Short mmCIF file of C-alpha atoms in Angstrom, two decimals:
data_model
loop_
_atom_site.label_atom_id
_atom_site.label_comp_id
_atom_site.label_asym_id
_atom_site.label_seq_id
_atom_site.Cartn_x
_atom_site.Cartn_y
_atom_site.Cartn_z
CA UNK A 1 30.79 -9.10 51.45
CA UNK A 2 34.34 -8.69 54.06
CA UNK A 3 34.81 -10.31 56.96
CA UNK A 4 33.21 -8.53 59.99
CA UNK A 5 35.43 -9.94 62.84
CA UNK A 6 38.07 -7.58 64.74
CA UNK A 7 41.09 -8.73 65.95
CA UNK A 8 40.47 -10.81 68.75
CA UNK A 9 41.88 -11.60 71.96
CA UNK A 10 46.01 -12.97 71.72
CA UNK A 11 45.02 -16.55 71.68
CA UNK A 12 45.28 -18.84 74.12
CA UNK A 13 48.53 -21.02 75.06
CA UNK A 14 47.33 -24.90 74.13
CA UNK A 15 48.02 -25.78 78.12
CA UNK A 16 45.27 -23.61 78.96
CA UNK A 17 42.97 -23.99 76.31
CA UNK A 18 43.17 -27.74 77.45
CA UNK A 19 42.75 -27.28 81.13
CA UNK A 20 39.93 -24.65 79.96
CA UNK A 21 37.85 -27.15 77.63
CA UNK A 22 38.29 -29.69 80.25
CA UNK A 23 36.91 -26.90 82.33
CA UNK A 24 33.57 -26.51 80.40
CA UNK A 25 32.79 -30.37 79.53
CA UNK A 26 33.12 -31.00 83.68
CA UNK A 27 30.74 -27.53 84.36
CA UNK A 28 28.04 -29.14 81.35
CA UNK A 29 28.01 -32.78 83.51
CA UNK A 30 27.73 -30.90 86.41
CA UNK A 31 24.55 -29.17 85.13
CA UNK A 32 22.69 -32.30 84.14
CA UNK A 33 19.77 -31.61 85.87
CA UNK A 34 19.19 -28.02 85.43
CA UNK A 35 19.54 -29.25 81.73
CA UNK A 36 17.33 -32.10 82.53
CA UNK A 37 14.24 -29.99 84.01
CA UNK A 38 15.04 -27.40 81.01
CA UNK A 39 14.41 -30.18 78.22
CA UNK A 40 11.15 -31.54 79.93
CA UNK A 41 9.73 -28.71 81.13
CA UNK A 42 9.15 -27.72 76.66
CA UNK A 43 8.39 -30.66 76.02
CA UNK A 44 5.19 -30.28 78.72
CA UNK A 45 4.20 -26.99 77.02
CA UNK A 46 3.81 -28.95 73.01
CA UNK A 47 3.66 -25.45 71.39
CA UNK A 48 2.96 -24.69 67.55
CA UNK A 49 4.54 -21.92 65.73
CA UNK A 50 4.19 -19.01 66.66
CA UNK A 51 2.53 -19.64 69.76
CA UNK A 52 4.95 -21.01 71.97
CA UNK A 53 4.30 -18.33 74.30
CA UNK A 54 4.65 -20.48 77.17
CA UNK A 55 8.31 -21.69 75.59
CA UNK A 56 9.38 -18.55 75.04
CA UNK A 57 8.51 -16.86 78.89
CA UNK A 58 10.56 -20.17 79.91
CA UNK A 59 13.11 -19.84 78.84
CA UNK A 60 14.14 -16.10 78.57
CA UNK A 61 13.62 -16.21 81.92
CA UNK A 62 16.27 -18.13 82.67
CA UNK A 63 18.45 -16.50 80.92
CA UNK A 64 17.20 -13.00 82.05
CA UNK A 65 18.09 -14.19 85.97
CA UNK A 66 21.57 -15.42 84.60
CA UNK A 67 22.05 -11.52 83.63
CA UNK A 68 21.47 -11.67 79.90
CA UNK A 69 19.64 -8.74 77.93
CA UNK A 70 16.34 -9.82 76.69
CA UNK A 71 14.59 -8.08 73.44
CA UNK A 72 11.13 -9.71 72.87
CA UNK A 73 8.91 -9.93 70.18
CA UNK A 74 11.81 -9.24 67.05
CA UNK A 75 10.90 -8.94 63.66
CA UNK A 76 6.77 -8.48 64.93
CA UNK A 77 6.88 -11.82 65.97
CA UNK A 78 5.72 -11.76 69.37
CA UNK A 79 7.57 -14.98 70.16
CA UNK A 80 10.81 -14.67 68.89
CA UNK A 81 13.75 -13.24 71.28
CA UNK A 82 17.67 -12.65 70.64
CA UNK A 83 19.20 -12.87 74.63
CA UNK A 84 22.57 -11.03 74.73
CA UNK A 85 25.53 -11.34 77.18
CA UNK A 86 28.99 -9.91 76.78
CA UNK A 87 30.72 -6.80 74.97
CA UNK A 88 32.98 -6.79 71.96
CA UNK A 89 34.05 -9.51 69.08
CA UNK A 90 33.23 -11.79 67.96
CA UNK A 91 29.48 -11.54 67.81
CA UNK A 92 28.05 -15.34 67.63
CA UNK A 93 24.99 -15.64 67.03
CA UNK A 94 23.60 -19.26 69.23
CA UNK A 95 20.44 -20.51 67.97
CA UNK A 96 17.64 -23.20 67.89
CA UNK A 97 13.79 -24.32 67.28
CA UNK A 98 10.88 -23.77 69.19
CA UNK A 99 7.97 -25.04 67.90
CA UNK A 100 5.89 -28.55 67.56
CA UNK A 101 3.88 -30.62 65.37
CA UNK A 102 0.22 -30.74 65.18
CA UNK A 103 -1.50 -33.70 66.07
CA UNK A 104 2.06 -35.26 67.94
CA UNK A 105 0.71 -35.96 71.51
CA UNK A 106 2.43 -38.42 72.61
CA UNK A 107 3.53 -39.49 76.21
CA UNK A 108 7.54 -39.64 76.52
CA UNK A 109 9.00 -43.39 77.51
CA UNK A 110 6.08 -45.06 76.35
CA UNK A 111 6.93 -46.56 72.45
CA UNK A 112 3.12 -47.09 70.97
CA UNK A 113 1.09 -44.51 70.26
CA UNK A 114 -0.58 -42.81 73.68
CA UNK A 115 -1.22 -39.43 73.79
CA UNK A 116 -0.72 -37.14 76.76
CA UNK A 117 -4.03 -35.66 75.02
CA UNK A 118 -5.82 -37.01 72.21
CA UNK A 119 -5.63 -34.77 69.30
CA UNK A 120 -3.04 -32.10 70.41
CA UNK A 121 0.30 -30.60 69.15
CA UNK A 122 3.39 -32.44 70.99
CA UNK A 123 6.88 -32.41 69.96
CA UNK A 124 6.96 -34.84 67.10
CA UNK A 125 10.55 -33.51 65.63
CA UNK A 126 11.86 -32.85 69.03
CA UNK A 127 12.62 -28.57 69.12
CA UNK A 128 11.91 -29.19 72.61
CA UNK A 129 15.44 -29.47 73.67
CA UNK A 130 17.73 -27.31 70.71
CA UNK A 131 17.75 -24.05 73.20
CA UNK A 132 17.95 -26.09 76.84
CA UNK A 133 21.21 -27.52 74.92
CA UNK A 134 22.16 -23.69 74.22
CA UNK A 135 21.73 -22.54 77.23
CA UNK A 136 23.31 -25.48 79.06
CA UNK A 137 26.44 -24.73 77.29
CA UNK A 138 26.66 -20.84 77.28
CA UNK A 139 26.15 -20.47 80.74
CA UNK A 140 28.80 -22.82 81.37
CA UNK A 141 30.75 -20.73 78.52
CA UNK A 142 29.72 -17.74 80.35
CA UNK A 143 31.65 -18.48 83.54
CA UNK A 144 34.70 -19.06 82.36
CA UNK A 145 34.60 -15.74 80.23
CA UNK A 146 34.10 -13.68 83.19
CA UNK A 147 36.90 -14.96 85.06
CA UNK A 148 39.24 -14.99 82.45
CA UNK A 149 38.06 -11.42 80.53
CA UNK A 150 37.53 -13.41 77.25
CA UNK A 151 36.23 -9.99 75.10
CA UNK A 152 32.91 -11.83 72.86
CA UNK A 153 29.28 -11.10 72.70
CA UNK A 154 26.71 -14.12 73.01
CA UNK A 155 23.40 -14.15 71.39
CA UNK A 156 21.34 -16.47 71.69
CA UNK A 157 17.87 -16.74 69.61
CA UNK A 158 14.99 -18.70 68.47
CA UNK A 159 13.84 -20.48 65.24
CA UNK A 160 10.36 -19.76 66.33
CA UNK A 161 7.47 -20.93 63.86
CA UNK A 162 9.81 -23.62 62.30
CA UNK A 163 7.70 -25.69 60.95
CA UNK A 164 5.96 -23.15 59.15
CA UNK A 165 9.56 -21.69 57.99
CA UNK A 166 7.99 -18.40 58.75
CA UNK A 167 10.59 -16.54 60.53
CA UNK A 168 14.09 -16.56 59.89
CA UNK A 169 14.07 -14.41 56.96
CA UNK A 170 12.04 -12.21 58.45
CA UNK A 171 15.31 -11.72 60.67
CA UNK A 172 17.05 -11.22 58.51
CA UNK A 173 15.51 -8.34 56.61
CA UNK A 174 15.50 -6.67 60.01
CA UNK A 175 18.74 -6.95 60.59
CA UNK A 176 19.36 -8.80 63.25
CA UNK A 177 22.54 -10.48 61.76
CA UNK A 178 24.37 -7.71 60.81
CA UNK A 179 27.40 -7.28 63.01
CA UNK A 180 27.11 -11.91 63.75
CA UNK A 181 30.32 -12.51 63.02
CA UNK A 182 29.64 -16.57 63.43
CA UNK A 183 25.82 -18.55 63.48
CA UNK A 184 25.96 -21.96 65.45
CA UNK A 185 22.74 -23.28 65.21
CA UNK A 186 21.31 -26.62 66.77
CA UNK A 187 19.03 -29.49 65.72
CA UNK A 188 17.53 -32.70 67.02
CA UNK A 189 19.29 -36.07 65.81
CA UNK A 190 19.70 -39.58 66.41
CA UNK A 191 24.24 -38.95 66.09
CA UNK A 192 26.34 -36.19 66.72
CA UNK A 193 27.60 -34.53 63.53
CA UNK A 194 28.14 -31.43 61.72
CA UNK A 195 28.01 -30.86 58.14
CA UNK A 196 29.84 -28.80 55.37
CA UNK A 197 28.91 -27.09 51.84
CA UNK A 198 25.55 -27.74 50.29
CA UNK A 199 24.17 -30.16 52.14
CA UNK A 200 21.10 -31.36 49.59
CA UNK A 201 17.88 -29.65 51.28
CA UNK A 202 15.51 -27.81 49.34
CA UNK A 203 14.94 -24.48 49.72
CA UNK A 204 10.60 -23.42 49.46
CA UNK A 205 8.06 -20.65 49.31
CA UNK A 206 5.04 -21.25 51.32
CA UNK A 207 2.06 -19.90 50.10
CA UNK A 208 -1.83 -19.56 50.61
CA UNK A 209 -4.37 -19.42 47.69
CA UNK A 210 -8.13 -17.54 48.87
CA UNK A 211 -10.42 -17.86 45.94
CA UNK A 212 -13.89 -16.26 46.15
CA UNK A 213 -17.42 -16.71 44.41
CA UNK A 214 -20.79 -16.47 45.24
CA UNK A 215 -23.17 -18.90 47.92
CA UNK A 216 -25.81 -19.84 45.81
CA UNK A 217 -28.33 -22.88 47.28
CA UNK A 218 -26.28 -26.01 46.13
CA UNK A 219 -29.57 -27.99 45.78
CA UNK A 220 -32.19 -25.41 44.39
CA UNK A 221 -30.57 -23.24 42.20
CA UNK A 222 -27.00 -24.06 41.53
CA UNK A 223 -26.34 -22.38 38.68
CA UNK A 224 -26.36 -19.03 40.19
CA UNK A 225 -23.19 -19.28 42.98
CA UNK A 226 -19.45 -18.97 41.82
CA UNK A 227 -17.93 -21.86 43.92
CA UNK A 228 -14.70 -21.19 45.08
CA UNK A 229 -14.14 -24.83 45.85
CA UNK A 230 -13.64 -25.89 42.36
CA UNK A 231 -11.71 -23.02 41.71
CA UNK A 232 -9.26 -24.69 44.29
CA UNK A 233 -9.23 -28.00 43.18
CA UNK A 234 -9.07 -27.14 39.53
CA UNK A 235 -5.79 -25.59 40.45
CA UNK A 236 -4.97 -29.09 42.77
CA UNK A 237 -5.81 -30.75 39.48
CA UNK A 238 -3.41 -28.58 37.29
CA UNK A 239 -0.63 -28.58 39.61
CA UNK A 240 -0.58 -32.24 39.91
CA UNK A 241 -0.55 -32.40 35.64
CA UNK A 242 1.86 -30.10 35.97
CA UNK A 243 4.73 -32.34 37.98
CA UNK A 244 5.75 -34.29 35.07
CA UNK A 245 7.30 -31.89 33.01
CA UNK A 246 9.05 -30.64 36.34
CA UNK A 247 12.61 -31.15 37.36
CA UNK A 248 12.71 -34.67 39.87
CA UNK A 249 14.43 -32.23 42.76
CA UNK A 250 11.38 -30.44 43.38
CA UNK A 251 8.39 -31.42 45.98
CA UNK A 252 5.64 -29.78 46.16
CA UNK A 253 2.47 -30.51 48.28
CA UNK A 254 -0.57 -28.98 49.82
CA UNK A 255 -3.49 -28.94 52.18
CA UNK A 256 -6.92 -27.18 51.67
CA UNK A 257 -7.53 -24.90 54.50
CA UNK A 258 -10.88 -23.82 53.87
CA UNK A 259 -12.97 -26.02 51.97
CA UNK A 260 -16.22 -24.76 52.23
CA UNK A 261 -18.56 -24.64 55.11
CA UNK A 262 -21.71 -27.33 54.62
CA UNK A 263 -22.46 -29.31 51.13
CA UNK A 264 -25.56 -28.00 50.57
CA UNK A 265 -24.25 -23.93 50.19
CA UNK A 266 -22.04 -23.41 46.91
CA UNK A 267 -18.94 -22.55 48.73
CA UNK A 268 -18.12 -18.63 48.43
CA UNK A 269 -14.51 -18.90 49.81
CA UNK A 270 -12.08 -21.46 49.89
CA UNK A 271 -8.15 -21.36 50.10
CA UNK A 272 -5.15 -24.22 49.51
CA UNK A 273 -1.98 -23.84 50.94
CA UNK A 274 1.12 -24.81 49.54
CA UNK A 275 5.03 -25.57 50.18
CA UNK A 276 7.13 -24.96 46.78
CA UNK A 277 10.09 -26.86 47.54
CA UNK A 278 13.49 -26.85 45.08
CA UNK A 279 17.11 -26.60 44.58
CA UNK A 280 17.93 -23.38 43.61
CA UNK A 281 16.50 -19.45 44.26
CA UNK A 282 15.90 -19.27 40.71
CA UNK A 283 13.94 -22.26 40.56
CA UNK A 284 12.11 -22.02 43.67
CA UNK A 285 10.26 -18.16 42.09
CA UNK A 286 9.97 -20.30 38.51
CA UNK A 287 7.70 -22.86 40.53
CA UNK A 288 5.86 -19.48 42.75
CA UNK A 289 5.92 -17.57 38.80
CA UNK A 290 3.72 -21.04 37.78
CA UNK A 291 1.68 -21.46 40.70
CA UNK A 292 0.12 -17.93 40.29
CA UNK A 293 -0.68 -18.26 36.11
CA UNK A 294 -2.92 -21.65 37.31
CA UNK A 295 -4.20 -19.76 40.18
CA UNK A 296 -5.19 -17.28 37.54
CA UNK A 297 -6.87 -20.00 35.70
CA UNK A 298 -8.43 -21.84 37.43
CA UNK A 299 -10.77 -18.98 38.16
CA UNK A 300 -11.75 -18.17 34.54
CA UNK A 301 -12.69 -21.97 34.99
CA UNK A 302 -15.25 -21.23 37.79
CA UNK A 303 -15.37 -17.88 36.76
CA UNK A 304 -14.78 -16.17 40.87
CA UNK A 305 -11.03 -14.37 41.90
CA UNK A 306 -7.95 -15.28 44.20
CA UNK A 307 -5.54 -13.55 46.38
CA UNK A 308 -2.53 -15.14 47.35
CA UNK A 309 -0.22 -14.85 50.98
CA UNK A 310 3.68 -15.86 51.48
CA UNK A 311 3.05 -17.49 54.25
CA UNK A 312 6.77 -18.38 54.61
CA UNK A 313 10.49 -18.95 53.00
CA UNK A 314 13.48 -20.88 53.28
CA UNK A 315 16.72 -20.25 51.19
CA UNK A 316 18.14 -24.05 50.65
CA UNK A 317 20.91 -24.29 53.03
CA UNK A 318 24.72 -23.56 52.85
CA UNK A 319 27.05 -24.51 55.94
CA UNK A 320 30.78 -23.02 56.60
CA UNK A 321 33.48 -25.39 56.13
CA UNK A 322 36.17 -23.93 58.24
CA UNK A 323 33.48 -24.45 61.84
CA UNK A 324 32.40 -27.52 60.61
CA UNK A 325 35.87 -28.47 60.85
CA UNK A 326 36.52 -26.98 64.19
CA UNK A 327 33.44 -28.96 65.52
CA UNK A 328 33.83 -32.09 64.66
CA UNK A 329 37.44 -31.92 66.49
CA UNK A 330 35.34 -31.05 68.99
CA UNK A 331 32.53 -34.14 68.36
CA UNK A 332 35.31 -36.10 68.36
CA UNK A 333 36.34 -35.51 71.54
CA UNK A 334 33.05 -35.52 73.58
CA UNK A 335 31.77 -38.77 71.46
CA UNK A 336 28.18 -40.56 71.83
CA UNK A 337 26.39 -40.73 74.88
CA UNK A 338 27.03 -44.18 77.16
CA UNK A 339 23.37 -45.67 76.29
CA UNK A 340 21.61 -48.02 78.91
CA UNK A 341 19.75 -51.19 78.07
CA UNK A 342 16.73 -49.60 78.95
CA UNK A 343 17.26 -46.62 76.32
CA UNK A 344 18.17 -49.47 73.50
CA UNK A 345 14.86 -51.38 74.22
CA UNK A 346 12.81 -48.03 74.18
CA UNK A 347 14.66 -47.39 71.15
CA UNK A 348 14.46 -51.19 69.72
CA UNK A 349 10.61 -50.88 70.60
CA UNK A 350 9.93 -47.39 68.60
CA UNK A 351 11.39 -48.92 65.79
CA UNK A 352 9.50 -52.07 65.48
CA UNK A 353 6.11 -50.30 66.29
CA UNK A 354 7.02 -47.94 63.40
CA UNK A 355 8.18 -50.12 60.45
CA UNK A 356 11.94 -48.29 60.56
CA UNK A 357 13.63 -49.03 57.43
CA UNK A 358 16.44 -51.93 58.68
CA UNK A 359 19.24 -49.74 56.97
CA UNK A 360 19.87 -45.90 56.49
CA UNK A 361 20.95 -43.04 53.43
CA UNK A 362 23.62 -44.86 53.96
CA UNK A 363 22.92 -48.47 53.59
CA UNK A 364 24.29 -48.88 57.42
CA UNK A 365 22.52 -50.88 59.55
CA UNK A 366 19.57 -49.73 62.55
CA UNK A 367 19.50 -51.07 64.91
CA UNK A 368 18.44 -49.52 68.12
CA UNK A 369 20.65 -46.05 68.96
CA UNK A 370 23.71 -44.93 66.99
CA UNK A 371 26.85 -46.20 68.90
CA UNK A 372 29.37 -45.04 66.33
CA UNK A 373 29.96 -42.12 65.43
CA UNK A 374 29.30 -40.16 62.48
CA UNK A 375 31.98 -38.58 59.62
CA UNK A 376 32.57 -34.99 58.87
CA UNK A 377 30.52 -34.59 55.76
CA UNK A 378 31.07 -32.44 52.85
CA UNK A 379 29.03 -30.77 49.98
CA UNK A 380 25.23 -33.21 49.13
CA UNK A 381 25.46 -35.34 45.95
CA UNK A 382 21.58 -36.07 46.05
CA UNK A 383 18.50 -34.03 47.34
CA UNK A 384 17.32 -34.73 50.27
CA UNK A 385 14.07 -33.19 49.90
CA UNK A 386 13.29 -31.38 53.77
CA UNK A 387 13.56 -27.29 54.40
CA UNK A 388 14.95 -25.28 56.82
CA UNK A 389 14.47 -21.66 57.48
CA UNK A 390 18.17 -21.59 58.71
CA UNK A 391 19.27 -21.69 54.26
CA UNK A 392 18.10 -17.58 54.88
CA UNK A 393 20.87 -17.12 57.59
CA UNK A 394 23.67 -19.72 56.83
CA UNK A 395 23.75 -17.40 53.34
CA UNK A 396 23.96 -14.06 55.53
CA UNK A 397 26.87 -15.09 58.10
CA UNK A 398 29.06 -18.21 58.39
CA UNK A 399 26.84 -21.14 60.00
CA UNK A 400 26.79 -24.43 60.72
CA UNK A 401 24.26 -27.27 62.37
CA UNK A 402 25.85 -28.91 65.36
CA UNK A 403 23.27 -31.98 65.07
CA UNK A 404 22.96 -34.04 68.35
CA UNK A 405 22.01 -37.65 69.44
CA UNK A 406 18.16 -36.74 71.15
CA UNK A 407 16.54 -39.00 68.93
CA UNK A 408 16.32 -42.93 67.45
CA UNK A 409 16.89 -43.74 64.33
CA UNK A 410 14.52 -44.45 61.64
CA UNK A 411 11.55 -42.86 62.69
CA UNK A 412 9.26 -40.95 60.62
CA UNK A 413 9.71 -37.32 61.55
CA UNK A 414 7.05 -34.98 61.90
CA UNK A 415 5.00 -37.81 63.33
CA UNK A 416 4.09 -38.73 66.97
CA UNK A 417 6.40 -41.00 67.20
CA UNK A 418 9.24 -38.56 67.15
CA UNK A 419 8.00 -37.39 70.13
CA UNK A 420 9.13 -41.28 72.37
CA UNK A 421 12.11 -40.40 73.00
CA UNK A 422 12.48 -36.93 73.70
CA UNK A 423 12.27 -36.07 78.15
CA UNK A 424 13.41 -39.68 78.21
CA UNK A 425 17.17 -40.16 79.61
CA UNK A 426 17.72 -40.66 76.05
CA UNK A 427 17.30 -36.64 74.79
CA UNK A 428 18.28 -35.64 78.43
CA UNK A 429 21.92 -37.43 77.45
CA UNK A 430 22.04 -36.13 73.64
CA UNK A 431 21.48 -32.83 74.79
CA UNK A 432 24.30 -33.32 77.24
CA UNK A 433 26.61 -34.87 74.78
CA UNK A 434 25.88 -31.75 72.36
CA UNK A 435 26.44 -29.45 74.85
CA UNK A 436 29.69 -30.09 75.31
CA UNK A 437 30.79 -29.77 71.08
CA UNK A 438 28.77 -26.65 71.17
CA UNK A 439 30.30 -24.84 74.34
CA UNK A 440 33.91 -26.40 73.05
CA UNK A 441 33.47 -24.94 69.22
CA UNK A 442 32.25 -21.87 71.00
CA UNK A 443 35.48 -21.29 73.17
CA UNK A 444 37.69 -22.24 69.89
CA UNK A 445 35.78 -18.99 68.12
CA UNK A 446 36.23 -16.63 70.79
CA UNK A 447 40.31 -17.55 71.31
CA UNK A 448 41.26 -19.25 67.43
CA UNK A 449 40.17 -15.63 65.28
CA UNK A 450 41.84 -18.23 62.02
CA UNK A 451 38.61 -19.76 62.47
CA UNK A 452 36.15 -17.10 61.54
CA UNK A 453 38.71 -15.63 59.46
CA UNK A 454 38.40 -18.71 56.79
CA UNK A 455 35.21 -19.21 57.90
CA UNK A 456 34.29 -15.66 56.06
CA UNK A 457 37.58 -16.49 53.17
CA UNK A 458 34.99 -19.77 52.44
CA UNK A 459 32.11 -17.52 52.35
CA UNK A 460 33.14 -15.17 50.30
CA UNK A 461 35.23 -16.82 47.72
CA UNK A 462 33.54 -19.85 48.00
CA UNK A 463 30.01 -19.94 49.31
CA UNK A 464 28.46 -16.46 48.06
CA UNK A 465 31.35 -16.57 44.62
CA UNK A 466 28.80 -17.00 42.22
CA UNK A 467 25.49 -16.99 44.54
CA UNK A 468 24.23 -13.84 46.26
CA UNK A 469 21.46 -14.33 48.62
CA UNK A 470 17.92 -12.29 47.20
CA UNK A 471 15.15 -12.35 50.03
CA UNK A 472 12.13 -14.84 48.78
CA UNK A 473 10.33 -12.70 50.84
CA UNK A 474 9.45 -8.82 49.58
CA UNK A 475 9.73 -5.68 51.25
CA UNK A 476 5.92 -5.57 52.42
CA UNK A 477 5.53 -9.31 54.18
CA UNK A 478 5.06 -9.94 57.53
CA UNK A 479 4.91 -12.74 59.21
CA UNK A 480 2.15 -15.14 59.25
CA UNK A 481 1.18 -14.42 63.61
CA UNK A 482 -2.34 -15.99 63.46
CA UNK A 483 -1.10 -19.35 61.94
CA UNK A 484 -2.09 -21.81 65.50
CA UNK A 485 -3.78 -19.89 67.54
CA UNK A 486 -7.56 -21.78 66.53
CA UNK A 487 -5.79 -24.94 67.25
CA UNK A 488 -3.59 -24.06 71.02
CA UNK A 489 -6.91 -22.02 72.06
CA UNK A 490 -8.68 -25.05 71.19
CA UNK A 491 -5.90 -27.72 73.28
CA UNK A 492 -3.83 -25.81 75.57
CA UNK A 493 -6.68 -25.57 78.62
CA UNK A 494 -6.49 -29.10 78.03
CA UNK A 495 -2.52 -29.13 77.97
CA UNK A 496 -2.18 -27.05 80.79
CA UNK A 497 -2.81 -29.57 82.95
CA UNK A 498 -0.06 -31.06 82.25
CA UNK A 499 2.78 -28.65 82.41
CA UNK A 500 5.92 -29.67 84.33
CA UNK A 501 6.09 -29.71 87.44
CA UNK A 502 10.23 -29.60 88.77
CA UNK A 503 9.21 -28.66 92.03
CA UNK A 504 7.76 -31.59 92.95
CA UNK A 505 8.63 -34.41 90.28
CA UNK A 506 12.64 -35.29 89.53
CA UNK A 507 11.44 -35.85 86.68
CA UNK A 508 8.58 -35.66 83.89
CA UNK A 509 8.63 -39.32 83.54
CA UNK A 510 8.36 -39.10 87.16
CA UNK A 511 4.69 -36.95 86.97
CA UNK A 512 2.81 -39.07 84.28
CA UNK A 513 3.16 -42.09 86.16
CA UNK A 514 5.39 -43.60 83.31
CA UNK A 515 8.15 -46.76 84.00
CA UNK A 516 10.90 -46.60 81.68
CA UNK A 517 10.88 -47.92 79.24
CA UNK A 518 7.19 -48.92 78.62
CA UNK A 519 6.61 -51.58 75.53
CA UNK A 520 4.17 -53.77 74.59
CA UNK A 521 4.39 -56.99 76.11
CA UNK A 522 5.03 -59.74 73.82
CA UNK A 523 2.56 -62.01 72.42
CA UNK A 524 1.94 -64.88 73.84
CA UNK A 525 3.36 -68.16 72.40
CA UNK A 526 0.63 -70.60 71.27
CA UNK A 527 1.24 -73.70 73.32
CA UNK A 528 1.68 -76.90 71.52
CA UNK A 529 -0.78 -79.61 70.49
#
């Protein structure tokens, strides 16, 4: 694959570029109120994957108001969209995820479990913050591009249903990145950082197996039944025995999504949903093939039948060296936010509440919020285990992921505790810092054509030299857009009552009546006897 970038405008003199960068930083500082409102608003929606209707309507409304051309329903996903502004080369895609976590409803700024709506979904990873960051950065950059007449096309897009790893492969398959020259993705974290190369993430296939048998009275005539639930359980038993003989890099896990209706009826239908994770495309496909055999074996043992559906997929991530190096210089310039004493009190209380480890994966002390920047990280030497379908885009166009410090270190992840900080000053400051690093890097990509040239050289000569992208989805697979409909239908009426109203309240904390920070009262000391 050859670079698709056309010659950019004449590079700016260093003094001019420096002046524009200072202007960008100042403009983003002036946008802090708007940034806070976006972060808090999306937090209050708390929508699960494929059901991010309010989130997408709100975010595209802001972009449309600012002159972006909106295309909705991309790749057959109702909550996915692109928002495009500008003209000419380079074309830069700017993305972040928007969905949340089941059962993660949590009042922000409260350092113990206190749901807004009991049992409801919530932003227990922090995906409410990424697109607001991108909008903040791009609107600041847009002012400069218009005034300075800088060519270039900016395309914002959301990672809908990322927690299901269920859309980005379709975006690639359906051609939304075919003319893109570079991609910057943002993801919530506890530091301001970027990496390049293979970062240790797994790829995966998400597959649901549905078994069908025959119902019967479980007490009076069980011999007339054929239990689909038996088939599910036998498949699970077989897979668990199989783990002993698999590479240590694999991760695989499942949930039974349908186990029958009631005990006195032999289940005629049952379903199990698996994630099969591995470090390479061939190993992922091998796990998938093994699972198909196990499912078929379960049918033979139970005289049932089985069908399967691919619900999502992700390639292992490989990030671009040239863009990461350019971004890290801007990260060093921006630095970490200045955390207040209240921010640190909340962070330490949340760490204590969740029994956070005393050190991180690199054996560095964990004590409150980060006060020291991470270094630029190259290829990983171990398996991380997690997955993200940004991997598919990273194998299609030079891509980096900007991690920004909007959450608390040491929390469990995919958990209500990871929502504690996400509509508080911690998230607001972290998003502002990330927006600065992103905007400065976007400006570099616009006026330094050598960065994109070097990015494509790395992509062609190193990343894809011996590994070629082959989609894990087929040409006939379709996004599973009905997932989470029932959960949102159950909880949305209650959640709607708590949507943020920025016209009436300065912050979501104020609307909820939360004193910042709220921590558990200290236990009274025993009196001397």
